[in-house]
Amino acid sequence: MDISYILNELGEERDQYFNAVAPPIIQSSNFTFKTVAGFREALTDEFEATLYSRGQNPTLNILRKKLAALDGAEDALVFGSGIAAITVPILALLKHGDHIVSIENPYSWTIKLFNNFLSKYGISTTFVDGTDTANIEQAIQPNTRLIYLESPNTFSYDLQDLTAVAAIAKQRNIITMIDNSYCTPLYQQPIKLGIDLVAQSATKYIGGHSDVVAGVLTGSKALIKRIFDHEFLNTGAALSPHSAWLLIRGLRTLPLRLERSFETTKKIITWLKQHPRVDQVLWPFDEEFAQRELAEQQMQGCGGLFSFTLKGASIEKIEAFCNSLKHVLMAVSWGGHESLIIPAVAGVSIKDYDKQNPRHQLIRMYVGLEEPDYLIKDLEQALKSAF
Ligand SMILES: *Cc1c(COP(=O)(O)O)cnc(C)c1O
C-alpha cells in the first residue's frame, strides 16, 4: 500500500462526517443500540463492536488502520503509553512458569517490567547480548515463550539480526516481539522480516510534537484479538480519542519529520567527529559503527537519536557541557520537534559514578527539526565553555 494513501486516506470515511478533511474526535465513552438483539451481539464480541471506548472507538480505529498498514500487519492496538503496549501483550501471552529471552539493557521500564513485575508472577527472564544471534539461541529453555528484542537499542544502538532471530523462534514455536520505537515503521518493518509483534512508543516520532503519551502494538489479527479480549480490556490501557486525533495529525507529517531528523543528524555527527573534544560517536548509520552493515540491510533509514563521549571527560565536565547548552534542551523522551540531550550521568548518583564505566560517559542527543547550524553553534559554544 502506498504510504501517501495510508497517511492521507486510509480509514477515513469522510462522507460519514460532513466530508470534513480532518477526522472528528468522537469524545464519547459509550455508543447506543436500537434493539436488544444488536446490543446482545455487541456484548458478545466487543472486538467487532463499537460499544464502549475502553475497547473500540471510531477515532482510534482510523488510527489503528493506518498504523497496521504502515507495519504491513493485519491489525493494530493503540495504548495509553508505549510501556502499556509492551506490558499488556506479555501479560496476555505468558503465564506462571514461562521464560523470556530478552536483549540486555532494553528500555528502562521494560527492564523493570521483567525484573520487578513479571518475576512476581513466576515469569523469569534471561538477558543476553543480542548482537550475536547465537547468544539468543543458547539462552532458550524448554519453557521459553517469548524472545524480546529492541533494535536498535536507544542508548547503545545495539542491533539484532531480525530475520535470523525470527527463523530460530519459528522453529521452536516461540513468539518474537520487538520495540521498534527508534525506527518507526517508515525505517524498519519487522513483521515483514518474520517478527510476530511490534511495539512502539508513539510518544516519540509518531506523535512528534511532545504533547501526547501513547503506544502502538501491531501483529496478526489472531494475536491482537487475543490481547484485546482479555488483558487490554482488563487493564484499561486505552488511549483517549483526543490523543488518538493528535497521533493521526502527527502521522500526516511523519515522513517529512523523520527525513529531516535523519538528514540533520548526519550533519551534526560529521561536525562532532571532526571536533577535537569528541571521542566516540554511536549511531547505526555511522561509517565506524560496528553493526553498520546489518543496520543498512534491515533499516531503510536512521533515527535522530545517537550517543557520544567527550575526550578527557569527568562528571564535572559532562555536567558543565550540558548545563551550558542554550537551545538543546535537557529532558527525557525524544522524537519531537525539539532537540534534546540526556547525559548518562543524570541517571547516576555522584557516589556511584565510575570513570572507567563506558556507559557512564555517554551523552545521548536527539536531533529535532531546528536548523543544523543553529544546533552546531549551540554545541560549539557549550564545548568551549566546558573545557
Ligand atoms: C519512550 C520509550 C518507551 C516507553 O514509551 P512511553 O510512551 O514513554 O510509555 C519504550 N521504548 C523506548 C525505546 C522508548 O524510547
PDB file of N, CA, C and O in Angstrom, residues 290-347:
ATOM      1  N   ALA A 290      29.953  -0.553  14.543  1.00  0.00           N
ATOM      2  CA  ALA A 290      30.307  -1.977  14.419  1.00  0.00           C
ATOM      3  C   ALA A 290      29.280  -2.785  13.612  1.00  0.00           C
ATOM      4  O   ALA A 290      29.649  -3.714  12.908  1.00  0.00           O
ATOM      5  N   GLN A 291      28.008  -2.445  13.728  1.00  0.00           N
ATOM      6  CA  GLN A 291      26.969  -3.234  13.033  1.00  0.00           C
ATOM      7  C   GLN A 291      26.357  -2.463  11.860  1.00  0.00           C
ATOM      8  O   GLN A 291      25.197  -2.666  11.520  1.00  0.00           O
ATOM      9  N   ARG A 292      27.158  -1.607  11.254  1.00  0.00           N
ATOM     10  CA  ARG A 292      26.607  -0.761  10.189  1.00  0.00           C
ATOM     11  C   ARG A 292      26.015  -1.576   9.024  1.00  0.00           C
ATOM     12  O   ARG A 292      24.954  -1.249   8.491  1.00  0.00           O
ATOM     13  N   GLU A 293      26.709  -2.650   8.676  1.00  0.00           N
ATOM     14  CA  GLU A 293      26.256  -3.451   7.543  1.00  0.00           C
ATOM     15  C   GLU A 293      24.848  -4.008   7.794  1.00  0.00           C
ATOM     16  O   GLU A 293      23.962  -3.908   6.944  1.00  0.00           O
ATOM     17  N   LEU A 294      24.659  -4.561   9.002  1.00  0.00           N
ATOM     18  CA  LEU A 294      23.342  -5.102   9.363  1.00  0.00           C
ATOM     19  C   LEU A 294      22.304  -3.969   9.397  1.00  0.00           C
ATOM     20  O   LEU A 294      21.172  -4.141   8.936  1.00  0.00           O
ATOM     21  N   ALA A 295      22.714  -2.816   9.937  1.00  0.00           N
ATOM     22  CA  ALA A 295      21.793  -1.672  10.009  1.00  0.00           C
ATOM     23  C   ALA A 295      21.294  -1.310   8.612  1.00  0.00           C
ATOM     24  O   ALA A 295      20.096  -1.126   8.393  1.00  0.00           O
ATOM     25  N   GLU A 296      22.213  -1.240   7.655  1.00  0.00           N
ATOM     26  CA  GLU A 296      21.811  -0.832   6.300  1.00  0.00           C
ATOM     27  C   GLU A 296      21.007  -1.917   5.595  1.00  0.00           C
ATOM     28  O   GLU A 296      20.225  -1.620   4.698  1.00  0.00           O
ATOM     29  N   GLN A 297      21.209  -3.154   6.047  1.00  0.00           N
ATOM     30  CA  GLN A 297      20.470  -4.269   5.462  1.00  0.00           C
ATOM     31  C   GLN A 297      19.007  -4.274   5.914  1.00  0.00           C
ATOM     32  O   GLN A 297      18.109  -4.494   5.119  1.00  0.00           O
ATOM     33  N   GLN A 298      18.768  -4.029   7.215  1.00  0.00           N
ATOM     34  CA  GLN A 298      17.385  -4.184   7.696  1.00  0.00           C
ATOM     35  C   GLN A 298      16.676  -2.871   8.013  1.00  0.00           C
ATOM     36  O   GLN A 298      15.496  -2.881   8.336  1.00  0.00           O
ATOM     37  N   MET A 299      17.377  -1.743   7.905  1.00  0.00           N
ATOM     38  CA  MET A 299      16.734  -0.449   8.145  1.00  0.00           C
ATOM     39  C   MET A 299      16.801   0.391   6.867  1.00  0.00           C
ATOM     40  O   MET A 299      17.810   0.387   6.177  1.00  0.00           O
ATOM     41  N   GLN A 300      15.718   1.137   6.575  1.00  0.00           N
ATOM     42  CA  GLN A 300      15.726   1.973   5.375  1.00  0.00           C
ATOM     43  C   GLN A 300      16.235   3.383   5.666  1.00  0.00           C
ATOM     44  O   GLN A 300      16.441   4.196   4.771  1.00  0.00           O
ATOM     45  N   GLY A 301      16.408   3.687   6.936  1.00  0.00           N
ATOM     46  CA  GLY A 301      16.918   4.996   7.328  1.00  0.00           C
ATOM     47  C   GLY A 301      17.225   4.928   8.800  1.00  0.00           C
ATOM     48  O   GLY A 301      17.032   3.886   9.432  1.00  0.00           O
ATOM     49  N   CYS A 302      17.704   6.034   9.351  1.00  0.00           N
ATOM     50  CA  CYS A 302      18.133   6.001  10.739  1.00  0.00           C
ATOM     51  C   CYS A 302      17.525   7.184  11.492  1.00  0.00           C
ATOM     52  O   CYS A 302      17.376   8.269  10.946  1.00  0.00           O
ATOM     53  N   GLY A 303      17.174   6.949  12.718  1.00  0.00           N
ATOM     54  CA  GLY A 303      16.583   7.991  13.542  1.00  0.00           C
ATOM     55  C   GLY A 303      17.598   9.042  13.957  1.00  0.00           C
ATOM     56  O   GLY A 303      18.792   8.913  13.712  1.00  0.00           O
ATOM     57  N   GLY A 304      17.109  10.072  14.607  1.00  0.00           N
ATOM     58  CA  GLY A 304      17.936  11.208  15.021  1.00  0.00           C
ATOM     59  C   GLY A 304      18.444  11.087  16.438  1.00  0.00           C
ATOM     60  O   GLY A 304      18.763  12.093  17.074  1.00  0.00           O
ATOM     61  N   LEU A 305      18.516   9.866  16.937  1.00  0.00           N
ATOM     62  CA  LEU A 305      18.974   9.641  18.302  1.00  0.00           C
ATOM     63  C   LEU A 305      20.347   8.992  18.212  1.00  0.00           C
ATOM     64  O   LEU A 305      20.518   8.001  17.507  1.00  0.00           O
ATOM     65  N   PHE A 306      21.335   9.568  18.908  1.00  0.00           N
ATOM     66  CA  PHE A 306      22.677   8.977  18.919  1.00  0.00           C
ATOM     67  C   PHE A 306      23.350   9.317  20.241  1.00  0.00           C
ATOM     68  O   PHE A 306      22.843  10.142  21.002  1.00  0.00           O
ATOM     69  N   SER A 307      24.474   8.685  20.509  1.00  0.00           N
ATOM     70  CA  SER A 307      25.216   8.996  21.734  1.00  0.00           C
ATOM     71  C   SER A 307      26.658   9.321  21.387  1.00  0.00           C
ATOM     72  O   SER A 307      27.170   8.884  20.354  1.00  0.00           O
ATOM     73  N   PHE A 308      27.294  10.102  22.237  1.00  0.00           N
ATOM     74  CA  PHE A 308      28.719  10.393  22.023  1.00  0.00           C
ATOM     75  C   PHE A 308      29.425  10.547  23.361  1.00  0.00           C
ATOM     76  O   PHE A 308      28.777  10.672  24.404  1.00  0.00           O
ATOM     77  N   THR A 309      30.761  10.489  23.299  1.00  0.00           N
ATOM     78  CA  THR A 309      31.559  10.689  24.510  1.00  0.00           C
ATOM     79  C   THR A 309      32.578  11.799  24.245  1.00  0.00           C
ATOM     80  O   THR A 309      32.919  12.074  23.088  1.00  0.00           O
ATOM     81  N   LEU A 310      33.037  12.412  25.326  1.00  0.00           N
ATOM     82  CA  LEU A 310      33.999  13.504  25.215  1.00  0.00           C
ATOM     83  C   LEU A 310      35.353  13.041  25.730  1.00  0.00           C
ATOM     84  O   LEU A 310      35.429  12.312  26.723  1.00  0.00           O
ATOM     85  N   LYS A 311      36.422  13.490  25.060  1.00  0.00           N
ATOM     86  CA  LYS A 311      37.784  13.120  25.486  1.00  0.00           C
ATOM     87  C   LYS A 311      38.111  13.768  26.815  1.00  0.00           C
ATOM     88  O   LYS A 311      37.853  14.964  27.005  1.00  0.00           O
ATOM     89  N   GLY A 312      38.672  12.999  27.697  1.00  0.00           N
ATOM     90  CA  GLY A 312      39.100  13.539  28.994  1.00  0.00           C
ATOM     91  C   GLY A 312      37.952  14.059  29.829  1.00  0.00           C
ATOM     92  O   GLY A 312      38.131  14.981  30.638  1.00  0.00           O
ATOM     93  N   ALA A 313      36.763  13.480  29.634  1.00  0.00           N
ATOM     94  CA  ALA A 313      35.606  14.000  30.362  1.00  0.00           C
ATOM     95  C   ALA A 313      35.563  13.436  31.783  1.00  0.00           C
ATOM     96  O   ALA A 313      35.908  12.285  32.017  1.00  0.00           O
ATOM     97  N   SER A 314      35.160  14.282  32.706  1.00  0.00           N
ATOM     98  CA  SER A 314      34.865  13.862  34.069  1.00  0.00           C
ATOM     99  C   SER A 314      33.381  14.155  34.253  1.00  0.00           C
ATOM    100  O   SER A 314      32.760  14.790  33.393  1.00  0.00           O
ATOM    101  N   ILE A 315      32.831  13.732  35.372  1.00  0.00           N
ATOM    102  CA  ILE A 315      31.420  14.030  35.603  1.00  0.00           C
ATOM    103  C   ILE A 315      31.196  15.550  35.599  1.00  0.00           C
ATOM    104  O   ILE A 315      30.203  16.039  35.068  1.00  0.00           O
ATOM    105  N   GLU A 316      32.171  16.289  36.143  1.00  0.00           N
ATOM    106  CA  GLU A 316      32.044  17.762  36.187  1.00  0.00           C
ATOM    107  C   GLU A 316      32.031  18.352  34.778  1.00  0.00           C
ATOM    108  O   GLU A 316      31.264  19.272  34.491  1.00  0.00           O
ATOM    109  N   LYS A 317      32.908  17.826  33.903  1.00  0.00           N
ATOM    110  CA  LYS A 317      32.986  18.357  32.525  1.00  0.00           C
ATOM    111  C   LYS A 317      31.693  18.035  31.755  1.00  0.00           C
ATOM    112  O   LYS A 317      31.182  18.866  31.004  1.00  0.00           O
ATOM    113  N   ILE A 318      31.200  16.814  31.940  1.00  0.00           N
ATOM    114  CA  ILE A 318      29.967  16.432  31.239  1.00  0.00           C
ATOM    115  C   ILE A 318      28.827  17.338  31.710  1.00  0.00           C
ATOM    116  O   ILE A 318      28.050  17.858  30.895  1.00  0.00           O
ATOM    117  N   GLU A 319      28.768  17.562  33.011  1.00  0.00           N
ATOM    118  CA  GLU A 319      27.701  18.427  33.540  1.00  0.00           C
ATOM    119  C   GLU A 319      27.869  19.860  33.046  1.00  0.00           C
ATOM    120  O   GLU A 319      26.886  20.507  32.662  1.00  0.00           O
ATOM    121  N   ALA A 320      29.117  20.348  33.026  1.00  0.00           N
ATOM    122  CA  ALA A 320      29.349  21.729  32.576  1.00  0.00           C
ATOM    123  C   ALA A 320      28.925  21.896  31.121  1.00  0.00           C
ATOM    124  O   ALA A 320      28.296  22.892  30.748  1.00  0.00           O
ATOM    125  N   PHE A 321      29.237  20.886  30.291  1.00  0.00           N
ATOM    126  CA  PHE A 321      28.853  20.938  28.879  1.00  0.00           C
ATOM    127  C   PHE A 321      27.321  20.997  28.746  1.00  0.00           C
ATOM    128  O   PHE A 321      26.784  21.876  28.057  1.00  0.00           O
ATOM    129  N   CYS A 322      26.641  20.088  29.415  1.00  0.00           N
ATOM    130  CA  CYS A 322      25.170  20.043  29.284  1.00  0.00           C
ATOM    131  C   CYS A 322      24.526  21.302  29.866  1.00  0.00           C
ATOM    132  O   CYS A 322      23.577  21.848  29.278  1.00  0.00           O
ATOM    133  N   ASN A 323      25.049  21.778  31.003  1.00  0.00           N
ATOM    134  CA  ASN A 323      24.478  22.979  31.625  1.00  0.00           C
ATOM    135  C   ASN A 323      24.675  24.211  30.744  1.00  0.00           C
ATOM    136  O   ASN A 323      23.947  25.192  30.874  1.00  0.00           O
ATOM    137  N   SER A 324      25.686  24.176  29.854  1.00  0.00           N
ATOM    138  CA  SER A 324      25.997  25.355  29.030  1.00  0.00           C
ATOM    139  C   SER A 324      25.160  25.438  27.757  1.00  0.00           C
ATOM    140  O   SER A 324      25.194  26.456  27.066  1.00  0.00           O
ATOM    141  N   LEU A 325      24.461  24.376  27.414  1.00  0.00           N
ATOM    142  CA  LEU A 325      23.660  24.410  26.181  1.00  0.00           C
ATOM    143  C   LEU A 325      22.514  25.406  26.339  1.00  0.00           C
ATOM    144  O   LEU A 325      21.841  25.449  27.372  1.00  0.00           O
ATOM    145  N   LYS A 326      22.316  26.212  25.304  1.00  0.00           N
ATOM    146  CA  LYS A 326      21.285  27.253  25.397  1.00  0.00           C
ATOM    147  C   LYS A 326      20.003  26.870  24.662  1.00  0.00           C
ATOM    148  O   LYS A 326      18.928  27.355  24.966  1.00  0.00           O
ATOM    149  N   HIS A 327      20.123  26.051  23.629  1.00  0.00           N
ATOM    150  CA  HIS A 327      18.947  25.725  22.800  1.00  0.00           C
ATOM    151  C   HIS A 327      18.584  24.245  22.827  1.00  0.00           C
ATOM    152  O   HIS A 327      17.419  23.895  22.684  1.00  0.00           O
ATOM    153  N   VAL A 328      19.593  23.392  22.936  1.00  0.00           N
ATOM    154  CA  VAL A 328      19.323  21.960  23.054  1.00  0.00           C
ATOM    155  C   VAL A 328      18.848  21.742  24.489  1.00  0.00           C
ATOM    156  O   VAL A 328      19.557  22.064  25.439  1.00  0.00           O
ATOM    157  N   LEU A 329      17.642  21.208  24.631  1.00  0.00           N
ATOM    158  CA  LEU A 329      17.024  21.132  25.956  1.00  0.00           C
ATOM    159  C   LEU A 329      17.434  19.853  26.690  1.00  0.00           C
ATOM    160  O   LEU A 329      17.687  18.832  26.055  1.00  0.00           O
ATOM    161  N   MET A 330      17.474  19.949  28.013  1.00  0.00           N
ATOM    162  CA  MET A 330      17.761  18.768  28.822  1.00  0.00           C
ATOM    163  C   MET A 330      16.428  18.187  29.279  1.00  0.00           C
ATOM    164  O   MET A 330      15.715  18.814  30.063  1.00  0.00           O
ATOM    165  N   ALA A 331      16.088  17.012  28.753  1.00  0.00           N
ATOM    166  CA  ALA A 331      14.809  16.377  29.107  1.00  0.00           C
ATOM    167  C   ALA A 331      14.832  14.934  28.665  1.00  0.00           C
ATOM    168  O   ALA A 331      15.617  14.554  27.786  1.00  0.00           O
ATOM    169  N   VAL A 332      13.953  14.117  29.276  1.00  0.00           N
ATOM    170  CA  VAL A 332      13.786  12.741  28.796  1.00  0.00           C
ATOM    171  C   VAL A 332      12.951  12.785  27.513  1.00  0.00           C
ATOM    172  O   VAL A 332      12.512  13.841  27.079  1.00  0.00           O
ATOM    173  N   SER A 333      12.737  11.592  26.947  1.00  0.00           N
ATOM    174  CA  SER A 333      11.962  11.416  25.723  1.00  0.00           C
ATOM    175  C   SER A 333      12.754  11.899  24.503  1.00  0.00           C
ATOM    176  O   SER A 333      13.915  12.312  24.620  1.00  0.00           O
ATOM    177  N   TRP A 334      12.120  11.820  23.334  1.00  0.00           N
ATOM    178  CA  TRP A 334      12.728  12.202  22.061  1.00  0.00           C
ATOM    179  C   TRP A 334      11.651  12.034  20.995  1.00  0.00           C
ATOM    180  O   TRP A 334      10.542  11.618  21.299  1.00  0.00           O
ATOM    181  N   GLY A 335      11.980  12.382  19.755  1.00  0.00           N
ATOM    182  CA  GLY A 335      11.029  12.196  18.661  1.00  0.00           C
ATOM    183  C   GLY A 335      10.165  13.416  18.381  1.00  0.00           C
ATOM    184  O   GLY A 335       9.338  13.395  17.478  1.00  0.00           O
ATOM    185  N   GLY A 336      10.321  14.479  19.157  1.00  0.00           N
ATOM    186  CA  GLY A 336       9.529  15.687  18.965  1.00  0.00           C
ATOM    187  C   GLY A 336      10.224  16.678  18.044  1.00  0.00           C
ATOM    188  O   GLY A 336      11.189  16.348  17.352  1.00  0.00           O
ATOM    189  N   HIS A 337       9.723  17.914  18.033  1.00  0.00           N
ATOM    190  CA  HIS A 337      10.296  18.961  17.183  1.00  0.00           C
ATOM    191  C   HIS A 337      11.586  19.512  17.755  1.00  0.00           C
ATOM    192  O   HIS A 337      12.396  20.106  17.064  1.00  0.00           O
ATOM    193  N   GLU A 338      11.797  19.309  19.069  1.00  0.00           N
ATOM    194  CA  GLU A 338      12.887  19.971  19.769  1.00  0.00           C
ATOM    195  C   GLU A 338      14.059  19.031  20.030  1.00  0.00           C
ATOM    196  O   GLU A 338      13.874  17.874  20.388  1.00  0.00           O
ATOM    197  N   SER A 339      15.266  19.540  19.855  1.00  0.00           N
ATOM    198  CA  SER A 339      16.455  18.733  20.129  1.00  0.00           C
ATOM    199  C   SER A 339      16.674  18.629  21.632  1.00  0.00           C
ATOM    200  O   SER A 339      16.421  19.576  22.384  1.00  0.00           O
ATOM    201  N   LEU A 340      17.154  17.450  22.038  1.00  0.00           N
ATOM    202  CA  LEU A 340      17.274  17.150  23.469  1.00  0.00           C
ATOM    203  C   LEU A 340      18.617  16.519  23.772  1.00  0.00           C
ATOM    204  O   LEU A 340      19.226  15.889  22.905  1.00  0.00           O
ATOM    205  N   ILE A 341      19.030  16.655  25.036  1.00  0.00           N
ATOM    206  CA  ILE A 341      20.253  15.980  25.469  1.00  0.00           C
ATOM    207  C   ILE A 341      20.000  15.331  26.818  1.00  0.00           C
ATOM    208  O   ILE A 341      19.220  15.857  27.626  1.00  0.00           O
ATOM    209  N   ILE A 342      20.589  14.155  27.007  1.00  0.00           N
ATOM    210  CA  ILE A 342      20.480  13.497  28.304  1.00  0.00           C
ATOM    211  C   ILE A 342      21.803  12.777  28.583  1.00  0.00           C
ATOM    212  O   ILE A 342      22.140  11.814  27.908  1.00  0.00           O
ATOM    213  N   PRO A 343      22.599  13.296  29.512  1.00  0.00           N
ATOM    214  CA  PRO A 343      23.849  12.598  29.820  1.00  0.00           C
ATOM    215  C   PRO A 343      23.553  11.393  30.713  1.00  0.00           C
ATOM    216  O   PRO A 343      22.696  11.479  31.598  1.00  0.00           O
ATOM    217  N   ALA A 344      24.240  10.286  30.471  1.00  0.00           N
ATOM    218  CA  ALA A 344      24.007   9.096  31.303  1.00  0.00           C
ATOM    219  C   ALA A 344      24.216   9.427  32.775  1.00  0.00           C
ATOM    220  O   ALA A 344      23.534   8.860  33.632  1.00  0.00           O
ATOM    221  N   VAL A 345      25.101  10.359  33.073  1.00  0.00           N
ATOM    222  CA  VAL A 345      25.388  10.687  34.481  1.00  0.00           C
ATOM    223  C   VAL A 345      24.172  11.311  35.189  1.00  0.00           C
ATOM    224  O   VAL A 345      24.128  11.318  36.419  1.00  0.00           O
ATOM    225  N   ALA A 346      23.189  11.780  34.427  1.00  0.00           N
ATOM    226  CA  ALA A 346      21.971  12.299  35.073  1.00  0.00           C
ATOM    227  C   ALA A 346      21.240  11.176  35.803  1.00  0.00           C
ATOM    228  O   ALA A 346      20.498  11.429  36.755  1.00  0.00           O
ATOM    229  N   GLY A 347      21.464   9.940  35.368  1.00  0.00           N
ATOM    230  CA  GLY A 347      20.808   8.793  36.000  1.00  0.00           C
ATOM    231  C   GLY A 347      21.721   8.067  36.979  1.00  0.00           C
ATOM    232  O   GLY A 347      21.410   6.958  37.402  1.00  0.00           O
TER     233      GLY A 347
END
